[in-house]
Short mmCIF file of C-alpha atoms in Angstrom, two decimals:
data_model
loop_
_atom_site.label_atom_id
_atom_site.label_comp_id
_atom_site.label_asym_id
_atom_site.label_seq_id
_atom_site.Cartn_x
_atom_site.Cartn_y
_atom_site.Cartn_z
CA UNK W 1 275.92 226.76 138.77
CA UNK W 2 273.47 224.39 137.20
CA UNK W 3 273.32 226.84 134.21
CA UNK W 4 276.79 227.31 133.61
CA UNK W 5 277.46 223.44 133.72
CA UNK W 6 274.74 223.20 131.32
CA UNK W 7 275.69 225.97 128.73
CA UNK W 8 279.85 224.50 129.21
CA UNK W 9 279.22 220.73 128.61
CA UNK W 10 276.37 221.19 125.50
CA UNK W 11 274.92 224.32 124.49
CA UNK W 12 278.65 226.29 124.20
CA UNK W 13 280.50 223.35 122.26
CA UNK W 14 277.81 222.86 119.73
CA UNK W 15 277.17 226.33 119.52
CA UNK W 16 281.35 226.59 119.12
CA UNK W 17 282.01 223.98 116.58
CA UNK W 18 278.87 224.68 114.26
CA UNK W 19 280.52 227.88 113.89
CA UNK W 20 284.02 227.21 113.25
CA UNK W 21 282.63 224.57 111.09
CA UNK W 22 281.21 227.17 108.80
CA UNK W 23 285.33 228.70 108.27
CA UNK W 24 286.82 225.20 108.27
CA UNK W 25 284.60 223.19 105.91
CA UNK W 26 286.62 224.40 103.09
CA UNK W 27 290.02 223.43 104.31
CA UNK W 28 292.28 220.49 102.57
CA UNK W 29 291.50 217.53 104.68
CA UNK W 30 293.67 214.88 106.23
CA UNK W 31 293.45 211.25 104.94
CA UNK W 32 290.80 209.06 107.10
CA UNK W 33 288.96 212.76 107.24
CA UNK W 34 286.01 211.09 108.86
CA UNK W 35 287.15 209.07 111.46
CA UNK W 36 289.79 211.53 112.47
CA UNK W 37 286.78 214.56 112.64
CA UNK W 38 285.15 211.85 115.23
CA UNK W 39 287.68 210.84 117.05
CA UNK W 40 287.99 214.85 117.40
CA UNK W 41 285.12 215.60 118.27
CA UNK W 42 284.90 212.72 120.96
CA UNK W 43 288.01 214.27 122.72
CA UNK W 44 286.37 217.68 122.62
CA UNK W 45 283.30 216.18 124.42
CA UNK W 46 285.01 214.34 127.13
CA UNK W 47 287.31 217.65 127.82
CA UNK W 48 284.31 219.96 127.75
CA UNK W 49 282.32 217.65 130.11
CA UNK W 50 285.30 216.85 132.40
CA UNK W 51 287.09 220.86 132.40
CA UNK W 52 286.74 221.31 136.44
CA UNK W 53 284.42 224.04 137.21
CA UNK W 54 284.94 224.85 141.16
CA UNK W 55 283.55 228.63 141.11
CA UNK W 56 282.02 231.30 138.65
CA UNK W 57 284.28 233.45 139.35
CA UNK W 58 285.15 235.75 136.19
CA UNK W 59 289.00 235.24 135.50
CA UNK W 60 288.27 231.25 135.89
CA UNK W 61 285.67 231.04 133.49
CA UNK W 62 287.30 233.24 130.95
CA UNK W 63 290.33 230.80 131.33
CA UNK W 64 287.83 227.86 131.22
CA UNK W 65 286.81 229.32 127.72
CA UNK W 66 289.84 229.94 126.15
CA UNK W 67 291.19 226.42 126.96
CA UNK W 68 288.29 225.30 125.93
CA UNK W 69 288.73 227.09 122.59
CA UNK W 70 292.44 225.76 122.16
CA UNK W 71 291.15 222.59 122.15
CA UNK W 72 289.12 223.13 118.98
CA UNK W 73 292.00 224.74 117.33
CA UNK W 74 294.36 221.55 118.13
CA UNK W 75 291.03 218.84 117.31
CA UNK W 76 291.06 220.96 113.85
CA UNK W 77 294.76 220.79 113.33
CA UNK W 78 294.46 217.37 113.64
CA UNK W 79 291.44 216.49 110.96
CA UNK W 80 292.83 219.58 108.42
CA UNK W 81 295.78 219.62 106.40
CA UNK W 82 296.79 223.06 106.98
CA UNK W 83 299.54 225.38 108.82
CA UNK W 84 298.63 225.96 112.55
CA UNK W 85 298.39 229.63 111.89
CA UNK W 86 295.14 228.70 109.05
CA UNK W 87 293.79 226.67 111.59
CA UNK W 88 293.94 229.16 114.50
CA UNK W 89 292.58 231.68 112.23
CA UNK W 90 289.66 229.89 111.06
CA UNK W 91 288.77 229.46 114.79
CA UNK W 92 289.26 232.43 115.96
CA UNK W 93 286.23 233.39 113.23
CA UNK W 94 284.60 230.83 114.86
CA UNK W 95 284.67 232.22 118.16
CA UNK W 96 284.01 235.13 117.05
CA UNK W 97 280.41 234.30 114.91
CA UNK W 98 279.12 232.25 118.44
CA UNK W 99 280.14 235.01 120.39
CA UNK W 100 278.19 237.90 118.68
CA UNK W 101 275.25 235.19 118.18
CA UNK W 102 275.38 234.84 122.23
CA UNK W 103 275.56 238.47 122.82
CA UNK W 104 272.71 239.34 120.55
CA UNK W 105 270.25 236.20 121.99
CA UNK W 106 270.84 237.58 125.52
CA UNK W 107 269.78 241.29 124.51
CA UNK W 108 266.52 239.71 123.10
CA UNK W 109 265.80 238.23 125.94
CA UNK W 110 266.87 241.51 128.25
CA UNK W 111 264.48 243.19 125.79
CA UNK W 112 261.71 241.22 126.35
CA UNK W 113 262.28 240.97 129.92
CA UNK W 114 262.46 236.80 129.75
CA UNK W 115 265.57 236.86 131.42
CA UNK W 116 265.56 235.38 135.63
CA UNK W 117 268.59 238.30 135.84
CA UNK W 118 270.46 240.44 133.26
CA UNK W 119 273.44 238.59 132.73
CA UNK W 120 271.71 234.89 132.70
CA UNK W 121 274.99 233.50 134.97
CA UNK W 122 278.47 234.02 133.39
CA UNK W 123 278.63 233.02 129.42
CA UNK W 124 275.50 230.95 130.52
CA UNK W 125 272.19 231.46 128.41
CA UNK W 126 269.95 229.63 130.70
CA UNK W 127 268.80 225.79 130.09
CA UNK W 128 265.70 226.24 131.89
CA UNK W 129 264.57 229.46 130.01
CA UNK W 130 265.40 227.48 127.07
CA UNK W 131 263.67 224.25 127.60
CA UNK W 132 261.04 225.25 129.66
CA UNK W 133 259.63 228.24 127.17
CA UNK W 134 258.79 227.19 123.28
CA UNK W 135 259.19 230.99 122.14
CA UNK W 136 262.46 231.27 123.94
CA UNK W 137 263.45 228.46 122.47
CA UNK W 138 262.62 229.20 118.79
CA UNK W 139 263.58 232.88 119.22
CA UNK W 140 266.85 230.97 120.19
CA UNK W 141 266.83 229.20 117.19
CA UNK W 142 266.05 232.07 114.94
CA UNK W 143 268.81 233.93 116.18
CA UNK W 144 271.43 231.73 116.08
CA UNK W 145 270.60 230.39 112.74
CA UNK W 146 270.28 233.90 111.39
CA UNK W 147 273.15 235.34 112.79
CA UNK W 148 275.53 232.18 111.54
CA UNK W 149 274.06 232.37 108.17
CA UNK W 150 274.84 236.32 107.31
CA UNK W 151 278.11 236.21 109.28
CA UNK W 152 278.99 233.12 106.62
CA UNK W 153 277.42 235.02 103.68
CA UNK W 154 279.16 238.10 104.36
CA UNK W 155 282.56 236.78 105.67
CA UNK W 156 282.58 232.92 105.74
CA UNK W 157 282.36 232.29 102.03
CA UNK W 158 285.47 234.24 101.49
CA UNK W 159 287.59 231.15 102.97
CA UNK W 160 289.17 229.44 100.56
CA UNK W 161 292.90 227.45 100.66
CA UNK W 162 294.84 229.80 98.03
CA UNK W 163 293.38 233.09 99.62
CA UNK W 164 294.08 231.98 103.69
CA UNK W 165 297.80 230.99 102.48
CA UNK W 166 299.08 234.54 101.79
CA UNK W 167 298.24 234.72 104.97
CA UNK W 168 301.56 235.44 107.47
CA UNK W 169 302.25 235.88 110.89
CA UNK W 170 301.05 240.04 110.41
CA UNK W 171 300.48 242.24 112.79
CA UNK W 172 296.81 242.67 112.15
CA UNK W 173 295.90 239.13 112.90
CA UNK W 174 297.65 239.36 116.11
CA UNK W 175 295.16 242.20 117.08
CA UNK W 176 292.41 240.60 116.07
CA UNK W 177 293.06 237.57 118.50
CA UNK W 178 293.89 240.38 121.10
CA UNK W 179 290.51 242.22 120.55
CA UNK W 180 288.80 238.36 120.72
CA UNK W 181 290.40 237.43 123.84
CA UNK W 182 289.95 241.28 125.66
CA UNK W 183 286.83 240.82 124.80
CA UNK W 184 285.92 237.76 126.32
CA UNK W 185 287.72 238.51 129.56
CA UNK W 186 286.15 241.81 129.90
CA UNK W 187 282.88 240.61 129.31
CA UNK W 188 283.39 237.97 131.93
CA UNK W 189 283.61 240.95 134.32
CA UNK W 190 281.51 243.32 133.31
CA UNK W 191 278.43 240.33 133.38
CA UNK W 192 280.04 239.35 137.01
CA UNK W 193 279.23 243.28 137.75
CA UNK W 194 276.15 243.68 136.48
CA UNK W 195 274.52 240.19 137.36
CA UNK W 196 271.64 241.98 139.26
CA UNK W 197 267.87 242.81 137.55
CA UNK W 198 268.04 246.56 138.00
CA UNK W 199 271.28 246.60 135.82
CA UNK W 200 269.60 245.18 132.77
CA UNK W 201 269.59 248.44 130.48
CA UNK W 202 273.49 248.48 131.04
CA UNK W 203 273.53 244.81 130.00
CA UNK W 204 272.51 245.74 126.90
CA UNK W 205 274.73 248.35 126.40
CA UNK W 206 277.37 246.15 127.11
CA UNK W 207 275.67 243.34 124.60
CA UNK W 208 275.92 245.85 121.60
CA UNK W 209 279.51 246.94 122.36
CA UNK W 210 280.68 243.43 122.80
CA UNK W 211 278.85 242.70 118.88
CA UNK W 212 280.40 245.56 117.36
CA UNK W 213 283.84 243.91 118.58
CA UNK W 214 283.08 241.14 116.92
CA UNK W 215 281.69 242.55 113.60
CA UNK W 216 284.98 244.82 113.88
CA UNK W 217 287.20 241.66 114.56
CA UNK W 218 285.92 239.82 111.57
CA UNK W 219 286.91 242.57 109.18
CA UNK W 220 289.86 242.87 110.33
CA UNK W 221 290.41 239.53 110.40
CA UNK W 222 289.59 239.41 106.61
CA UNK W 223 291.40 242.54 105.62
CA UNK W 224 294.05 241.03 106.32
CA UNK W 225 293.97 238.61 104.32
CA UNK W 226 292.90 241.17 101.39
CA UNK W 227 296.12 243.22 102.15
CA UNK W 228 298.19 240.18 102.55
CA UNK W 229 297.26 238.53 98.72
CA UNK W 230 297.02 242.33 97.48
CA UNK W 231 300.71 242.78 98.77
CA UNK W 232 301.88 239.50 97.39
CA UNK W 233 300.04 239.88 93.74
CA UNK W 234 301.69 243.16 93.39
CA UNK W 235 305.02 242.25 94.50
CA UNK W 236 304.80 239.15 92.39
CA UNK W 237 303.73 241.44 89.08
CA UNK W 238 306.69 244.13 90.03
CA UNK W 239 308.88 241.14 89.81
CA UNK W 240 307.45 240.09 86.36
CA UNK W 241 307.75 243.47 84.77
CA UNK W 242 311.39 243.86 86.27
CA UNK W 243 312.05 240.63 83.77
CA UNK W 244 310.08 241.58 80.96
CA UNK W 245 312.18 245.02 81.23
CA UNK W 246 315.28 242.92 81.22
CA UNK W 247 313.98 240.08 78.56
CA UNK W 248 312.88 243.23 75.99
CA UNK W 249 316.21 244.43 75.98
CA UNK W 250 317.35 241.16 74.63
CA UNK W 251 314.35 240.77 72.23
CA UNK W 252 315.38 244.17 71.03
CA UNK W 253 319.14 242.74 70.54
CA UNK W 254 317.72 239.38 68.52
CA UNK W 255 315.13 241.30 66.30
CA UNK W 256 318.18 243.28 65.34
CA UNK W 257 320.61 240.40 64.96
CA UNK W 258 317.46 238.84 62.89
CA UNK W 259 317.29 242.32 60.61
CA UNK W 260 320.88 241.38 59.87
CA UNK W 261 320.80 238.20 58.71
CA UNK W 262 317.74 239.26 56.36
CA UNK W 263 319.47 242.09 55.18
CA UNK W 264 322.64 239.58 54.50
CA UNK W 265 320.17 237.20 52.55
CA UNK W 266 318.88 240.17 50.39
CA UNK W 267 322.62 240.65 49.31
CA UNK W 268 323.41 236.77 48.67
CA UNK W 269 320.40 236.47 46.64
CA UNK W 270 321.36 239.29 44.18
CA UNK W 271 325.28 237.89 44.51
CA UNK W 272 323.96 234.60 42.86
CA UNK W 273 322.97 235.99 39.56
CA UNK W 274 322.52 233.50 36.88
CA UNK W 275 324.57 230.65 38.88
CA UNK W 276 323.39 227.26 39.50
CA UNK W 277 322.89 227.06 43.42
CA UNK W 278 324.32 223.47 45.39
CA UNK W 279 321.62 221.84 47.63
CA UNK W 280 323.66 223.63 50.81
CA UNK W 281 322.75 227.02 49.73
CA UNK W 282 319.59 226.78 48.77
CA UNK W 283 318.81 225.22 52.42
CA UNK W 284 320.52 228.15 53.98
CA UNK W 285 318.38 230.74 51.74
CA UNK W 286 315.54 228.89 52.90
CA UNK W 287 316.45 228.84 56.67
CA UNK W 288 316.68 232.71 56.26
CA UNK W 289 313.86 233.07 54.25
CA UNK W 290 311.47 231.33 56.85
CA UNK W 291 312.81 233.33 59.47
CA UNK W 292 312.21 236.67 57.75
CA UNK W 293 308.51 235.29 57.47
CA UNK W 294 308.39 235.22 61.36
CA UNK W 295 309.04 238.78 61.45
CA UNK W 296 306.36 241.01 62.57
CA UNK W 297 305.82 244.62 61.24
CA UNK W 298 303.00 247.00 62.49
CA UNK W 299 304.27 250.39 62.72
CA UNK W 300 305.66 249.99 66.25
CA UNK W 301 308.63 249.05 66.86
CA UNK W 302 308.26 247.44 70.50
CA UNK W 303 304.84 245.61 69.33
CA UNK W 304 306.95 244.52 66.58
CA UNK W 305 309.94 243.18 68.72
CA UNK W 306 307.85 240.73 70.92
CA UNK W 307 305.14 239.70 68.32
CA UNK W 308 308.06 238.99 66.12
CA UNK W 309 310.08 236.90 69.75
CA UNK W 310 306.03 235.48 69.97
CA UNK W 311 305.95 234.70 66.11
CA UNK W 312 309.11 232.86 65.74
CA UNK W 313 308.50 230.79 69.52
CA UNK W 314 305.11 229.71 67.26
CA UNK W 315 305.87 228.52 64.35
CA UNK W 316 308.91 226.22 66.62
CA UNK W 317 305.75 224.87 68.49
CA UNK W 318 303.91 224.63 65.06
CA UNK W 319 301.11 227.10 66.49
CA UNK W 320 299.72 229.13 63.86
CA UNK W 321 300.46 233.31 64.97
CA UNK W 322 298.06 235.34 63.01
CA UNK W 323 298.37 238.79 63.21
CA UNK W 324 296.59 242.01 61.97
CA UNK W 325 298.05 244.98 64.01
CA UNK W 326 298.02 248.63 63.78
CA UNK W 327 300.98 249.56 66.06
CA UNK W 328 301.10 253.19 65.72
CA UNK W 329 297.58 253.36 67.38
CA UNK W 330 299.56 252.19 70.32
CA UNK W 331 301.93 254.49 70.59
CA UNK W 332 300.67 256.26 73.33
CA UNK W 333 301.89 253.12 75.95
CA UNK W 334 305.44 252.80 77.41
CA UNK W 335 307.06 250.65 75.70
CA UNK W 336 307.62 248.33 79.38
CA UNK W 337 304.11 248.11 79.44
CA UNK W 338 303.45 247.39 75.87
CA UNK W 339 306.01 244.64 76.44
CA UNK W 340 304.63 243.18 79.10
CA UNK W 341 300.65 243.09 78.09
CA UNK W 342 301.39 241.63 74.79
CA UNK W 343 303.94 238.81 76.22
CA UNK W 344 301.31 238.02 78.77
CA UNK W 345 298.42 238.15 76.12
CA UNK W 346 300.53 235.80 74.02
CA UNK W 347 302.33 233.33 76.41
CA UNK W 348 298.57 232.71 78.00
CA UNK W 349 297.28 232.08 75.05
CA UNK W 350 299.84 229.78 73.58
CA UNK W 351 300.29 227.71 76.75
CA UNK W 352 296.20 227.39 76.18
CA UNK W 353 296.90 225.88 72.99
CA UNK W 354 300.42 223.56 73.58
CA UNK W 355 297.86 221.45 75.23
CA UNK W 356 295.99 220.68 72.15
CA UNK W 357 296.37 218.77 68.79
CA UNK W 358 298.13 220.91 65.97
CA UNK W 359 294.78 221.51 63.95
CA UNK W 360 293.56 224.07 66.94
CA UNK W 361 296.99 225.40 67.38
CA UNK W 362 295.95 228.63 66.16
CA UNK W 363 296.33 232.03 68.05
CA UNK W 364 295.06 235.43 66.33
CA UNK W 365 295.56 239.09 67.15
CA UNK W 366 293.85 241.70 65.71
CA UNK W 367 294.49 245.73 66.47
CA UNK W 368 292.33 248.49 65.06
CA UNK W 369 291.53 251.99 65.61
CA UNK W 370 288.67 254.61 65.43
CA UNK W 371 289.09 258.53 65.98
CA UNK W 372 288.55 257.61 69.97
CA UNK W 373 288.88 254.02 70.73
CA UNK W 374 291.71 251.60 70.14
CA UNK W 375 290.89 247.57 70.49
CA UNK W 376 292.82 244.86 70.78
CA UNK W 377 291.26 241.39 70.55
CA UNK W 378 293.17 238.24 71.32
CA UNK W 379 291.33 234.62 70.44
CA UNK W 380 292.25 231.23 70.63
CA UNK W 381 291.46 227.49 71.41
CA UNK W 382 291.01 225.88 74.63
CA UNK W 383 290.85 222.55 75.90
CA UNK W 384 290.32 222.43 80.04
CA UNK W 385 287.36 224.28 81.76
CA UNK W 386 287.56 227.24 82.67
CA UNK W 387 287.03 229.00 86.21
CA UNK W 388 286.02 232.48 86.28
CA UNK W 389 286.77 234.75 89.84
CA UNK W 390 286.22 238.58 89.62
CA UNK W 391 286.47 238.58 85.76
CA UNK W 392 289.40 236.50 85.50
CA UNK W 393 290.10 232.87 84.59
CA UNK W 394 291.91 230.99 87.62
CA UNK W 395 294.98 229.49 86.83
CA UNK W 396 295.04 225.28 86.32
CA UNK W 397 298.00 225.03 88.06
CA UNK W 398 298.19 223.45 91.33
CA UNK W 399 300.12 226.28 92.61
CA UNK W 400 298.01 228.58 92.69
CA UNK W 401 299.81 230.92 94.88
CA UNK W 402 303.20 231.12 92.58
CA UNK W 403 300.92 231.27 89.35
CA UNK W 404 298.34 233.27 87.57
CA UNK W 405 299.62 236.53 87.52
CA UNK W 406 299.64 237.01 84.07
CA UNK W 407 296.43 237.58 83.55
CA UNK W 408 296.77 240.10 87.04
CA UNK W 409 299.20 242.11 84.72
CA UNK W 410 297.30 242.22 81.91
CA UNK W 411 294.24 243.84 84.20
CA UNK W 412 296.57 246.65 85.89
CA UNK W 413 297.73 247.66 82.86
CA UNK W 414 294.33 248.06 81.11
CA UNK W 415 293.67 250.17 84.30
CA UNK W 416 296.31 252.11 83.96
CA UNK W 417 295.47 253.39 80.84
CA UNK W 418 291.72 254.07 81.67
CA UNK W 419 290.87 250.31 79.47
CA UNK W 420 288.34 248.46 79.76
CA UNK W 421 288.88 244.67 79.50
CA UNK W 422 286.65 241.78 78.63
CA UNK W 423 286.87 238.15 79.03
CA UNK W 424 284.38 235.40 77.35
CA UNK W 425 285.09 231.47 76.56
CA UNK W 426 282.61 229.86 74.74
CA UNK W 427 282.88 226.82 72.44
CA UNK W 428 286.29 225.92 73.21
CA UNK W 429 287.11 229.44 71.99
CA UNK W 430 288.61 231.53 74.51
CA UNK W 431 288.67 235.71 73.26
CA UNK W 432 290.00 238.52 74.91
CA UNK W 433 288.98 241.92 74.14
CA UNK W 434 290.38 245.30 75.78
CA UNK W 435 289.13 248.71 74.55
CA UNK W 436 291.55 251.88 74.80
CA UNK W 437 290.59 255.67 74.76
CA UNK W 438 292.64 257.25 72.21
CA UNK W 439 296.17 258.58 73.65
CA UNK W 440 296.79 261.30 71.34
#
């Protein structure tokens, strides 16, 4: 009993909220962070210390724990900023990092044969072992240092805010928290069984099986969130290349309506002859004549269509468009998809340079082709830093969630068409390069 007591009231909380401190660290933090993570903790302590502990018997204790463990999720809620499901899930990768650290110190010791019994008392590790024994106690500390820090390299690091909020109420999650609570229940029992010396070798057993629950509970815990954002990223570029389907049919209406009107000023300029023009028409010849030189032509007609819609939204910003294209190369993409990377390519890049003076304004496309290889580089100023993850600059936006896509769509449709892609921003000059086999 004097074990237990021990291992409830200050080895398992510090052993607890180290660990969930490793998943929560990252959170967005409540105002008066500090004093409210104190005031937290303090509450924590006096439960832990107070929880009543009449018995060991194995249901109790596995209840003790878990109410235990809510009250770290709710002392977290209550110093984070974040949706209770966040919180909870944090935790619960919390739990889970002590718990496989706990399971793994007590095989050690079963190993060694430093352990008074096999199970060292229910979820108890054994204060006198501990204190009594300087090896015990460092290979204590050796373990649980080593198995927090890989558990946080290879899991823990992945936290951050915009990933955790795709995150829904999903049926995965739910069975990770199932797996985490069977598993502490049933190892509750199974130590309550086999709580006698010549049951040691099944201890272990038991200790390996209970780690690979945990190791499998983290990565599911994680996939989750992977197929969560996954599903969300490709719902949200769907979405944007069900507009840029319906916003290149109107392009393709207004590049013709703009063929008109310079077809109409080719006929009022040979209508004039040798006549002496008033100030009104030479303002409307000159309103056509600027909007002919906004017109794109590169051999392809859909290339032409939104370079020309990119072109003539340019020169209203006063952003500078150059272009050197060879369209037909390009011919081998569906015209959706040739839509879609170039208005992406071109609406990143200008909203890079809206946020400059009119000097840098100054976008440039160039498209060439070899026997085998097509490339397309894209290059412009920038003024705010830039953050790189997997390749691809983040988004400045606060909303990070509802934003950056564009760039997401500009990667699956390299991949799509076996492309490689290439991203460098150096000073102030952000370029984008993409390399195409040859379609035909």
């Amino acid at each position: 009993m004097t074990q237990i007591i021990f291992y409830k009231c200050i080895q398992f909380p510090i052993e607890l909220l180290v660990a969930e401190f490793l998943f929560t660290f990252r959170l967005a933090r409540r105002r008066c962070f500090l004093l409210r993570y104190i005031a937290a903790l303090a509450v924590c302590a006096a439960v832990f210390v107070f929880f009543p502990l009449p018995s060991e018997n194995a249901f109790y204790v596995s209840f003790m724990y878990l109410a235990l463990f809510a009250v770290t999720v709710a002392a977290h809620k209550f110093a984070y900023k974040e949706r209770w499901i966040i919180i909870l899930f944090c935790c619960v990768a919390g739990y889970t990092v002590q718990h496989f650290a706990y399971e793994l110190y007590n095989i050690v010791l079963n190993l060694l044969g430093a352990a008074d019994r096999p199970s060292m008392n229910i979820y108890g590790s054994g204060e006198i072992l501990l204190f009594s024994n300087p090896l015990i106690a460092m290979a204590y500390l050796y373990i649980y240092i080593a198995s927090y820090f890989f558990l946080y390299f290879f899991f823990g690091r992945r936290i951050k805010v915009y990933d955790i909020s795709y995150l829904k109420n999903s049926f995965i999650f739910i069975f990770v928290i199932l797996i985490l609570i069977v598993d502490i229940i049933l190892n509750a029992f199974v130590i309550s069984y086999l709580s006698s010396p010549d049951k040691g070798p099944y201890f272990v057993v038991v200790g390996i099986y209970n780690m690979l629950c945990c190791l499998f509970g983290l990565y599911l815990q994680f996939e989750a969130i992977l197929r969560r954002q996954s599903e969300s990223m490709l719902n949200a570029v769907k979405q944007l290349w069900a507009r840029e389907k319906q916003q290149y049919e109107i392009s393709k209406e207004n590049i013709g309506l703009i063929n008109m009107k310079c077809h109409d000023m080719k006929h009022r300029i040979m209508s004039i002859g040798g006549r002496e023009l008033s100030n009104e028409s030479v303002k409307e010849i000159s309103e056509l004549i600027s909007v002919y030189d906004s017109v794109v032509k590169t051999g392809n007609e859909v290339l032409d269509i939104i370079l020309t819609e990119k072109s003539l939204m340019c020169a209203k910003n006063n952003i500078k468009f150059n272009v050197i294209a060879d369209g037909k190369s390009l011919d081998f993409i569906r015209d959706d998809d040739l839509y879609s990377l170039f208005g992406n390519i071109v609406d990143n890049a200008t909203e890079a340079v809206m946020q400059l003076d009119e000097e840098r304004r100054v976008i440039g496309i160039n498209i060439k082709a070899t026997d085998m290889m097509v490339s397309v580089n894209e290059h412009n100023y920038y003024g705010h830093e830039l953050n790189f993850e997997n390749g691809l600059p983040q988004t400045t936006k606060e909303d990070r969630a509802n934003h950056g896509y564009g760039m997401q769509s500009i990667r699956f449709i390299c991949e799509k068409y076996k492309g490689d892609m290439q991203i460098n921003a150096e000073n102030g000059i952000f370029n984008l390069n993409i390399l195409f086999p040859r379609g035909d």
